[in-house]
Amino acid sequence: MDSLVSLSKRRGFVYPASDIYGGLANSWDYGPLGSIMKENIKNEWLKEFVFSRDDMILIDSAIIQNSSVWDASGHLTKFSDPMVECLDCHKRFRADNLIEDKLGIDVDGRSAEEIDKIINENNIKCPITAGVLSQVKNFNLMFNTKLGPVDVSSDTVYLRPETCQGIFTNFDNIIKSTRLKLPFGVAQIGKSFRNEITPGNFIFRTLEFEQMEIEYFTKEDNADKDFEYWLNLFEEWYKKIGIKKENLKKVELNETQRAHYSKRTVDIYFNYPFGFKELQSFANRSDYDLTSHSNLSGKKLHYFDEESKTNIVPFVIEPSVGLGRLFLAILSNGYKEEIIGNDKRIVLSLSHRIAPYQLAIFPLIGKDEKINNISQNLYSNLRWKYRCTYDSTGSIGKRYRRQDEIGTPLCITIDNDSSIDNTVTIRDRDSMEQVRVNIDNINEYIDKCFL
Ligand code: ATP
């Protein structure tokens, strides 16, 4: 993990937020390479699950919604984690995590009283000072703020803790404006906010994060089948973007562990440097959200089923993944240290779909006019189709190492022979093999590498 954090800062993937002021605990900024990589992940997700399908659409709803949204969704009363405070150092901890660390039991879904009993019976103490812990209290994770200049309680609004509610509240608008037929899905990518008691592990658990969520509306009878379908689809996608199968595992949640709205939940865990932890969650949210919003708003959120000639409330299958957690999984999945001769080589084996740059173009001798012209021409042409970077400084060995570290799959070197026989050297990041390719065939060659 230290290597990933240090590489991220050194090469501009992720910086500590407010760095010049000593940072702000567990807040991170994405740097130049991190920002490109984040966009690449989003684009791959959109291509795979939205733009290549007729049954999917995309929306972008507001972060701050009418507070009734969080009343109907259950977040105002139920979105909390059990918290304890050390009576000596006054640090706060998630009681469920302390129990899991000490006893290996998952207490998700148990009441504060039950969790308190487990803490007392097993003599669980503060992990820092070994001091006595306070009684367990449920702590609501939603950030709130005031709307307008007057500081009165009626103006309290919340930063959304999940993006999907904006999809449910727009259900009727979407049906009317698109005339979509069941089954169909609505996708959204956007920021969510949670006042986590114990954020940490770099970008794994943060206070603000981006979610990529899909709400797939389907008939109740098809919900189980569609759940499996989406689970398989994502497993295939993870393979496609280069995540090794052995780094993923599925965890089925039992009834007490599931959120209040869920009829079935399967989490996908990734093998992070700190162990297997949740990357993504799949839930069958049933008709819970549409029904709750209908009841509270008085606006019917249903769908007219031509077959049965009745109004039905569809069930919803939700694959939801945090962008930061996927970003960290991809970094960790691709990070390798190798010894080559007397040198250490750091390589990020990123898929060409995700790597910030796909090609690096090197003029062997930066000051040679002929070499420079060919290199610049190639760079100007290739950058319209591929993500390219140009590096004319330092030895070729050093340039390769710089690109290996940021995951660039192919490096193209232009040398003296290039002006004679119109060929360049293309070097593969993972195998380090080099081949000579004619410039006229370069697109064809690259496309074959990027299948
Ligand atoms: P956890 O159990 O780890 O707190 P969760 O089950 O509460 O996560 P969900 O509500 O299912 O998470 O949210 C869907 C996805 O959003 C998660 O699988 C994760 O990828 C991401 N996510 C949730 N909370 C955070 C967070 N604080 N920081 C970064 N990503 C998050």
Coordinates of C-alpha atoms and ligand atoms in Angstrom, one line a residue:
M1 CA 0.0 0.0 0.0
D2 CA 2.9 2.4 0.8
S3 CA 4.3 1.8 -2.6
L4 CA 1.0 2.6 -4.3
V5 CA 0.5 5.8 -2.3
S6 CA 4.0 6.9 -3.0
L7 CA 3.9 6.1 -6.7
S8 CA 0.5 7.9 -6.9
K9 CA 2.0 11.0 -5.5
R10 CA 5.3 10.9 -7.3
R11 CA 3.8 10.3 -10.8
G12 CA 0.6 12.4 -10.4
F13 CA -2.2 9.8 -9.9
V14 CA -3.4 10.9 -6.5
Y15 CA -2.3 13.7 -4.1
P16 CA -3.3 14.3 -0.5
A17 CA -5.9 17.0 -0.6
S18 CA -5.0 20.4 0.9
D19 CA -1.4 19.2 0.9
I20 CA 0.2 22.6 1.6
Y21 CA -1.9 22.9 4.8
G22 CA -0.9 19.5 6.1
G23 CA -3.8 17.8 4.3
L24 CA -7.3 16.9 5.5
A25 CA -7.7 13.4 6.9
N26 CA -8.7 11.0 4.2
S27 CA -9.3 13.5 1.5
W28 CA -7.5 13.1 -1.8
D29 CA -7.1 15.0 -5.1
Y30 CA -6.7 13.2 -8.4
G31 CA -3.6 14.5 -10.3
P32 CA -3.0 14.7 -14.0
L33 CA -2.6 11.0 -14.7
G34 CA -5.2 10.0 -12.1
S35 CA -7.8 12.3 -13.7
I36 CA -7.2 10.7 -17.1
M37 CA -7.3 7.2 -15.7
K38 CA -10.6 8.0 -13.8
E39 CA -12.1 9.3 -17.1
N40 CA -11.0 6.1 -18.9
I41 CA -12.7 3.9 -16.3
K42 CA -15.9 5.9 -16.5
N43 CA -15.8 5.8 -20.3
E44 CA -15.3 2.0 -20.4
W45 CA -18.2 1.6 -18.0
L46 CA -20.4 3.9 -20.1
K47 CA -19.4 2.1 -23.3
E48 CA -20.0 -1.3 -21.9
F49 CA -23.2 -0.8 -20.0
V50 CA -24.9 2.2 -21.6
F51 CA -23.8 3.3 -25.0
S52 CA -23.6 -0.2 -26.6
R53 CA -27.1 -1.1 -25.4
D54 CA -30.6 -0.1 -26.4
D55 CA -32.1 -0.8 -23.0
M56 CA -29.9 1.7 -21.0
I57 CA -30.0 5.4 -20.6
L58 CA -27.9 7.9 -18.6
I59 CA -29.0 10.7 -16.3
D60 CA -27.2 13.2 -14.1
S61 CA -29.3 14.3 -11.0
A62 CA -28.6 16.9 -8.3
I63 CA -26.5 16.2 -5.3
I64 CA -28.8 18.2 -3.0
Q65 CA -32.4 17.0 -3.2
N66 CA -35.6 17.8 -1.3
S67 CA -35.1 16.2 2.2
S68 CA -38.2 14.2 1.7
V69 CA -36.2 12.0 -0.7
W70 CA -34.1 10.8 2.2
D71 CA -37.2 10.4 4.4
A72 CA -38.7 8.1 1.8
S73 CA -35.5 6.2 1.1
G74 CA -35.0 5.4 4.8
H75 CA -31.7 7.2 5.0
L76 CA -32.9 9.7 7.6
T77 CA -33.7 7.0 10.1
K78 CA -31.7 3.9 9.0
F79 CA -28.5 5.0 7.4
S80 CA -26.2 4.7 10.3
D81 CA -23.1 2.8 11.6
P82 CA -22.7 1.7 15.2
M83 CA -20.1 4.0 16.9
V84 CA -18.1 3.9 20.1
E85 CA -15.8 6.5 21.7
C86 CA -12.8 5.7 23.8
L87 CA -13.3 7.3 27.2
D88 CA -9.5 8.0 27.4
C89 CA -8.4 9.3 24.0
H90 CA -11.9 10.3 22.7
K91 CA -11.2 8.8 19.3
R92 CA -14.3 7.3 17.7
F93 CA -14.5 3.8 16.1
R94 CA -16.9 1.7 14.2
A95 CA -18.1 -0.9 16.8
D96 CA -18.8 -3.5 14.1
N97 CA -15.2 -3.2 12.8
L98 CA -13.7 -3.6 16.3
I99 CA -15.8 -6.8 16.7
E100 CA -14.9 -8.1 13.3
D101 CA -11.2 -7.5 14.0
K102 CA -11.2 -9.1 17.4
L103 CA -13.8 -11.9 17.0
G104 CA -14.1 -12.4 13.2
I105 CA -17.8 -12.0 13.4
D106 CA -19.9 -9.8 11.1
V107 CA -22.6 -7.9 13.1
D108 CA -24.1 -6.0 10.2
G109 CA -27.9 -5.5 10.8
R110 CA -27.7 -6.1 14.6
S111 CA -29.1 -3.4 16.9
A112 CA -26.9 -1.0 18.9
E113 CA -27.9 -2.9 22.1
E114 CA -26.9 -6.3 20.7
I115 CA -23.5 -4.9 19.6
D116 CA -23.0 -3.2 22.9
K117 CA -23.6 -6.6 24.6
I118 CA -21.0 -8.3 22.4
I119 CA -18.4 -5.5 23.2
N120 CA -18.9 -5.9 26.9
E121 CA -19.1 -9.6 27.1
N122 CA -15.8 -9.9 25.1
N123 CA -14.1 -7.1 26.9
I124 CA -13.3 -5.2 23.7
K125 CA -11.2 -2.1 24.4
C126 CA -9.9 1.0 22.5
P127 CA -7.4 -0.3 19.9
I128 CA -5.1 2.7 20.6
T129 CA -5.1 3.1 24.4
A130 CA -6.8 -0.1 25.6
G131 CA -9.2 2.3 27.4
V132 CA -12.8 1.6 28.1
L133 CA -15.3 2.3 25.3
S134 CA -18.5 4.2 25.6
Q135 CA -21.9 2.7 24.9
V136 CA -22.6 2.0 21.3
K137 CA -24.6 4.7 19.5
N138 CA -25.9 4.7 16.0
F139 CA -24.3 7.5 14.0
N140 CA -26.1 8.8 10.9
L141 CA -23.7 9.0 7.9
M142 CA -25.4 11.8 6.0
F143 CA -23.7 15.2 5.8
N144 CA -26.1 18.0 6.3
T145 CA -26.0 21.6 5.6
K146 CA -28.4 24.6 5.6
L147 CA -30.2 25.9 2.5
G148 CA -30.3 29.7 2.3
P149 CA -29.0 32.3 4.8
V150 CA -31.3 31.5 7.7
D151 CA -30.0 29.0 10.2
V152 CA -33.2 27.2 11.1
S153 CA -33.9 23.5 11.2
S154 CA -36.5 23.5 8.4
D155 CA -33.8 24.5 6.0
T156 CA -31.7 21.4 6.6
V157 CA -30.7 19.6 3.5
Y158 CA -28.4 16.6 2.9
L159 CA -25.6 15.8 0.5
R160 CA -26.7 12.6 -1.2
P161 CA -25.2 9.4 0.3
E162 CA -25.9 7.5 -2.9
T163 CA -26.7 8.6 -6.5
C164 CA -29.6 6.2 -7.2
Q165 CA -32.4 8.1 -5.4
G166 CA -32.2 10.7 -8.2
I167 CA -33.1 7.9 -10.6
F168 CA -36.1 6.7 -8.6
T169 CA -37.5 10.2 -8.2
N170 CA -37.2 10.7 -11.9
F171 CA -38.8 7.4 -12.8
D172 CA -42.0 8.9 -14.1
N173 CA -40.2 11.7 -16.0
I174 CA -37.9 9.1 -17.6
I175 CA -40.8 6.8 -18.7
K176 CA -42.7 9.8 -20.2
S177 CA -39.8 11.4 -22.0
T178 CA -38.2 8.2 -23.4
R179 CA -41.1 5.8 -23.8
L180 CA -38.8 2.9 -22.7
K181 CA -40.3 -0.5 -22.2
L182 CA -39.4 -2.9 -19.4
P183 CA -36.8 -4.2 -18.8
F184 CA -34.7 -1.1 -19.0
G185 CA -31.9 0.5 -16.9
V186 CA -30.9 4.0 -15.9
A187 CA -27.2 4.7 -15.2
Q188 CA -25.6 7.5 -13.4
I189 CA -22.1 8.5 -12.4
G190 CA -21.7 11.2 -9.7
K191 CA -20.4 12.2 -6.3
S192 CA -21.8 10.8 -3.1
F193 CA -20.9 11.8 0.4
R194 CA -20.8 9.9 3.7
N195 CA -19.6 11.1 7.0
E196 CA -17.7 7.9 7.6
I197 CA -16.6 7.2 11.3
T198 CA -13.4 5.6 10.2
P199 CA -12.4 6.6 6.7
G200 CA -9.1 5.3 5.5
N201 CA -7.0 2.9 3.5
F202 CA -6.0 5.6 1.0
I203 CA -8.9 6.1 -1.5
F204 CA -10.8 3.0 -0.4
R205 CA -13.1 4.7 2.1
T206 CA -13.4 8.5 1.7
L207 CA -15.9 11.1 2.8
E208 CA -16.7 12.1 -0.8
F209 CA -16.5 9.6 -3.6
E210 CA -17.9 8.9 -7.0
Q211 CA -20.4 6.1 -7.6
M212 CA -21.2 4.4 -10.9
E213 CA -24.7 3.1 -10.4
I214 CA -27.2 1.3 -12.6
E215 CA -30.8 0.8 -11.6
Y216 CA -32.2 -1.9 -13.9
F217 CA -36.1 -2.0 -13.8
T218 CA -37.6 -5.3 -14.5
K219 CA -40.7 -7.4 -13.8
E220 CA -40.8 -9.1 -10.4
D221 CA -40.8 -12.5 -12.0
N222 CA -37.6 -11.7 -13.9
A223 CA -35.7 -10.1 -11.0
D224 CA -33.8 -13.2 -9.9
K225 CA -32.7 -14.0 -13.5
D226 CA -31.7 -10.4 -14.2
F227 CA -29.7 -10.3 -10.9
E228 CA -27.6 -13.2 -12.2
Y229 CA -27.3 -11.6 -15.6
W230 CA -25.8 -8.4 -14.3
L231 CA -23.5 -10.2 -11.9
N232 CA -22.1 -12.2 -14.8
L233 CA -21.9 -9.1 -17.0
F234 CA -19.7 -7.3 -14.5
E235 CA -17.5 -10.4 -13.9
E236 CA -16.9 -10.4 -17.7
W237 CA -16.2 -6.7 -17.7
Y238 CA -13.7 -6.9 -14.9
K239 CA -11.8 -9.5 -16.9
K240 CA -11.9 -7.2 -20.0
I241 CA -10.4 -4.3 -18.1
G242 CA -7.6 -6.6 -16.9
I243 CA -8.6 -7.5 -13.3
K244 CA -7.2 -10.9 -12.4
K245 CA -9.9 -13.5 -11.6
E246 CA -8.1 -14.6 -8.4
N247 CA -8.3 -11.0 -7.1
L248 CA -12.1 -11.1 -7.0
K249 CA -14.6 -13.1 -4.9
K250 CA -18.3 -13.0 -4.4
V251 CA -19.9 -12.7 -1.0
E252 CA -23.6 -13.4 -0.5
L253 CA -25.1 -11.4 2.4
N254 CA -27.6 -13.0 4.7
E255 CA -30.8 -11.4 5.7
T256 CA -29.5 -9.6 8.8
Q257 CA -26.5 -8.3 6.9
R258 CA -28.5 -6.8 4.0
A259 CA -29.7 -3.2 3.8
H260 CA -33.4 -2.7 4.8
Y261 CA -34.5 -2.4 1.1
S262 CA -32.7 -5.5 -0.2
K263 CA -34.2 -8.9 -1.1
R264 CA -30.8 -10.2 -2.1
T265 CA -27.3 -8.7 -2.0
V266 CA -24.0 -10.1 -3.4
D267 CA -20.9 -8.0 -2.8
I268 CA -17.8 -8.4 -5.1
Y269 CA -14.7 -8.3 -3.0
F270 CA -11.3 -7.3 -4.3
N271 CA -8.0 -8.5 -2.9
Y272 CA -6.6 -5.1 -1.8
P273 CA -3.2 -4.8 -0.1
F274 CA -5.1 -4.8 3.2
G275 CA -7.1 -8.0 2.3
F276 CA -10.3 -8.8 0.5
K277 CA -12.8 -5.9 0.9
E278 CA -15.9 -4.8 -0.8
L279 CA -15.4 -3.3 -4.3
Q280 CA -19.0 -3.5 -5.6
S281 CA -22.4 -4.3 -4.4
F282 CA -25.3 -6.0 -6.3
A283 CA -28.7 -5.6 -4.7
N284 CA -32.2 -6.6 -5.6
R285 CA -33.9 -3.5 -4.2
S286 CA -37.3 -5.0 -5.0
D287 CA -40.1 -2.3 -5.5
Y288 CA -39.0 -0.7 -2.2
D289 CA -37.8 2.7 -3.5
L290 CA -40.5 3.3 -6.1
T291 CA -43.2 2.3 -3.6
S292 CA -41.8 4.5 -0.8
H293 CA -41.5 7.5 -3.0
S294 CA -45.0 7.0 -4.4
N295 CA -46.4 6.8 -0.8
L296 CA -44.6 9.9 0.5
S297 CA -44.9 12.1 -2.6
G298 CA -48.5 11.0 -3.6
K299 CA -47.2 10.7 -7.2
K300 CA -47.8 7.3 -8.7
L301 CA -44.4 5.8 -9.8
H302 CA -45.6 2.8 -11.8
Y303 CA -45.5 1.4 -15.3
F304 CA -48.3 0.4 -17.5
D305 CA -47.8 -3.2 -18.6
E306 CA -49.3 -3.8 -22.0
E307 CA -49.4 -7.6 -21.5
S308 CA -51.5 -7.7 -18.4
K309 CA -53.1 -4.2 -19.0
T310 CA -52.3 -3.2 -15.4
N311 CA -50.1 -0.8 -13.7
I312 CA -47.1 -2.5 -12.0
V313 CA -44.3 -1.3 -9.8
P314 CA -41.1 -2.8 -11.3
F315 CA -38.4 -4.5 -9.3
V316 CA -34.9 -3.0 -9.4
I317 CA -31.5 -4.7 -9.8
E318 CA -28.7 -2.4 -8.7
P319 CA -25.0 -2.9 -9.6
S320 CA -23.2 -0.2 -7.7
V321 CA -19.5 0.4 -7.7
G322 CA -17.3 3.2 -6.2
L323 CA -15.0 4.7 -8.7
G324 CA -12.2 5.3 -6.2
R325 CA -12.4 1.7 -5.0
L326 CA -12.2 0.5 -8.6
F327 CA -9.3 2.9 -9.3
L328 CA -7.4 1.5 -6.3
A329 CA -8.2 -2.1 -7.3
I330 CA -6.8 -1.5 -10.8
L331 CA -3.6 0.1 -9.5
S332 CA -3.1 -2.7 -7.0
N333 CA -4.0 -5.4 -9.5
G334 CA -1.4 -4.0 -12.0
Y335 CA 1.5 -3.1 -9.7
K336 CA 4.6 -5.1 -10.0
E337 CA 8.3 -4.8 -8.9
E338 CA 10.8 -6.7 -11.0
I339 CA 14.5 -7.1 -10.8
I340 CA 16.2 -6.7 -14.2
G341 CA 19.9 -7.1 -14.0
N342 CA 20.9 -4.8 -11.2
D343 CA 17.9 -2.6 -11.5
K344 CA 14.5 -2.6 -9.9
R345 CA 11.7 -2.1 -12.5
I346 CA 8.3 -0.8 -11.3
V347 CA 5.6 -1.7 -13.7
L348 CA 1.9 -0.9 -13.7
S349 CA 0.3 -3.6 -15.9
L350 CA -2.8 -1.6 -16.9
S351 CA -5.1 -2.6 -19.7
H352 CA -4.8 -0.3 -22.7
R353 CA -8.4 0.6 -22.1
I354 CA -7.6 2.1 -18.7
A355 CA -3.9 3.3 -18.9
P356 CA -3.6 7.1 -18.8
Y357 CA -1.4 6.9 -22.0
Q358 CA -1.6 4.1 -24.5
L359 CA 1.5 5.1 -26.5
A360 CA 4.7 7.0 -25.7
I361 CA 6.7 8.4 -28.6
F362 CA 10.4 8.8 -28.2
P363 CA 12.8 10.5 -30.7
L364 CA 16.0 8.6 -30.0
I365 CA 18.1 11.8 -30.4
G366 CA 15.9 14.8 -29.4
K367 CA 18.1 17.3 -31.2
D368 CA 18.3 15.5 -34.6
E369 CA 16.0 17.4 -37.0
K370 CA 15.1 14.5 -39.2
I371 CA 14.3 12.2 -36.2
N372 CA 12.4 15.0 -34.6
N373 CA 10.2 15.7 -37.6
I374 CA 9.2 12.1 -38.1
S375 CA 8.5 11.8 -34.3
Q376 CA 6.4 15.0 -34.2
N377 CA 4.5 13.9 -37.3
L378 CA 3.8 10.5 -35.8
Y379 CA 2.7 12.1 -32.5
S380 CA 0.3 14.5 -34.2
N381 CA -1.3 11.8 -36.2
L382 CA -1.5 9.1 -33.6
R383 CA -2.9 11.4 -30.8
W384 CA -6.2 11.7 -32.6
K385 CA -6.8 8.0 -32.2
Y386 CA -4.8 7.0 -29.1
R387 CA -3.9 8.6 -25.8
C388 CA -0.3 9.6 -26.5
T389 CA 2.6 11.2 -24.6
Y390 CA 5.9 12.5 -26.0
D391 CA 9.3 12.2 -24.2
S392 CA 12.6 13.4 -25.7
T393 CA 14.7 13.6 -22.6
G394 CA 17.1 11.1 -20.9
S395 CA 18.3 7.7 -22.1
I396 CA 15.9 5.4 -23.8
G397 CA 16.2 3.0 -20.7
K398 CA 15.1 5.8 -18.4
R399 CA 12.3 6.8 -20.7
Y400 CA 11.0 3.1 -20.7
R401 CA 11.1 3.0 -16.9
R402 CA 9.1 6.2 -16.7
Q403 CA 6.4 4.8 -18.9
D404 CA 6.5 1.4 -17.3
E405 CA 5.7 3.0 -13.9
I406 CA 2.6 4.8 -15.3
G407 CA 1.4 1.8 -17.2
T408 CA 1.9 2.9 -20.9
P409 CA 1.5 -0.4 -22.9
L410 CA 3.6 0.6 -26.0
C411 CA 6.6 2.8 -26.5
I412 CA 7.6 3.9 -30.0
T413 CA 11.2 4.9 -30.7
I414 CA 12.2 6.8 -33.8
D415 CA 15.9 6.5 -34.7
N416 CA 18.4 7.2 -37.6
D417 CA 17.1 4.3 -39.6
S418 CA 13.5 5.6 -39.5
S419 CA 14.3 8.2 -42.1
I420 CA 16.0 5.6 -44.3
D421 CA 13.6 2.6 -44.2
N422 CA 10.4 4.3 -42.7
T423 CA 10.4 1.9 -39.7
V424 CA 10.2 2.5 -35.9
T425 CA 10.8 0.3 -32.8
I426 CA 7.7 -0.6 -30.8
R427 CA 8.4 -2.0 -27.3
D428 CA 5.9 -3.9 -25.2
R429 CA 5.6 -2.9 -21.6
D430 CA 5.0 -6.3 -20.1
S431 CA 7.3 -8.6 -22.2
M432 CA 9.8 -5.8 -23.0
E433 CA 10.0 -7.3 -26.5
Q434 CA 10.9 -4.9 -29.3
V435 CA 9.7 -5.2 -32.9
R436 CA 10.5 -3.1 -36.0
V437 CA 7.3 -1.8 -37.7
N438 CA 6.8 0.2 -40.8
I439 CA 5.2 3.5 -40.1
D440 CA 2.6 2.9 -42.8
N441 CA 1.4 -0.2 -40.9
I442 CA 1.6 1.3 -37.5
N443 CA -2.1 1.7 -36.8
E444 CA -2.8 -1.9 -37.9
Y445 CA 0.0 -3.1 -35.5
I446 CA -1.3 -1.1 -32.6
D447 CA -4.9 -2.2 -33.1
K448 CA -3.8 -5.8 -33.0
C449 CA -2.0 -5.2 -29.7
F450 CA -5.1 -3.4 -28.3
L451 CA -7.7 -6.1 -29.2
Ligands
ATP1 P1 -19.0 -0.5 3.1 O1 -19.7 -1.7 3.6 O2 -17.6 -0.7 2.6 O3 -19.2 0.7 3.9 P2 -21.4 -0.1 1.6 O4 -22.0 -1.5 1.6 O5 -22.0 0.8 2.6 O6 -19.8 -0.1 1.7 P3 -22.9 0.6 -0.7 O7 -23.9 1.5 0.1 O8 -23.3 -0.7 -1.2 O9 -21.5 0.5 0.2 O10 -22.3 1.5 -1.9 C1 -22.0 1.0 -3.2 C2 -20.5 1.2 -3.5 O11 -20.1 2.5 -3.2 C3 -19.6 0.3 -2.6 O12 -19.5 -1.0 -3.1 C4 -18.3 1.0 -2.7 O13 -17.6 0.7 -4.0 C5 -18.7 2.5 -2.8 N1 -18.6 3.2 -1.5 C6 -19.4 3.2 -0.5 N2 -18.9 3.9 0.5 C7 -17.8 4.4 0.1 C8 -16.8 5.3 0.7 N3 -17.0 5.8 1.9 N4 -15.7 5.6 0.0 C9 -15.5 5.1 -1.2 N5 -16.4 4.3 -1.9 C10 -17.5 4.0 -1.2

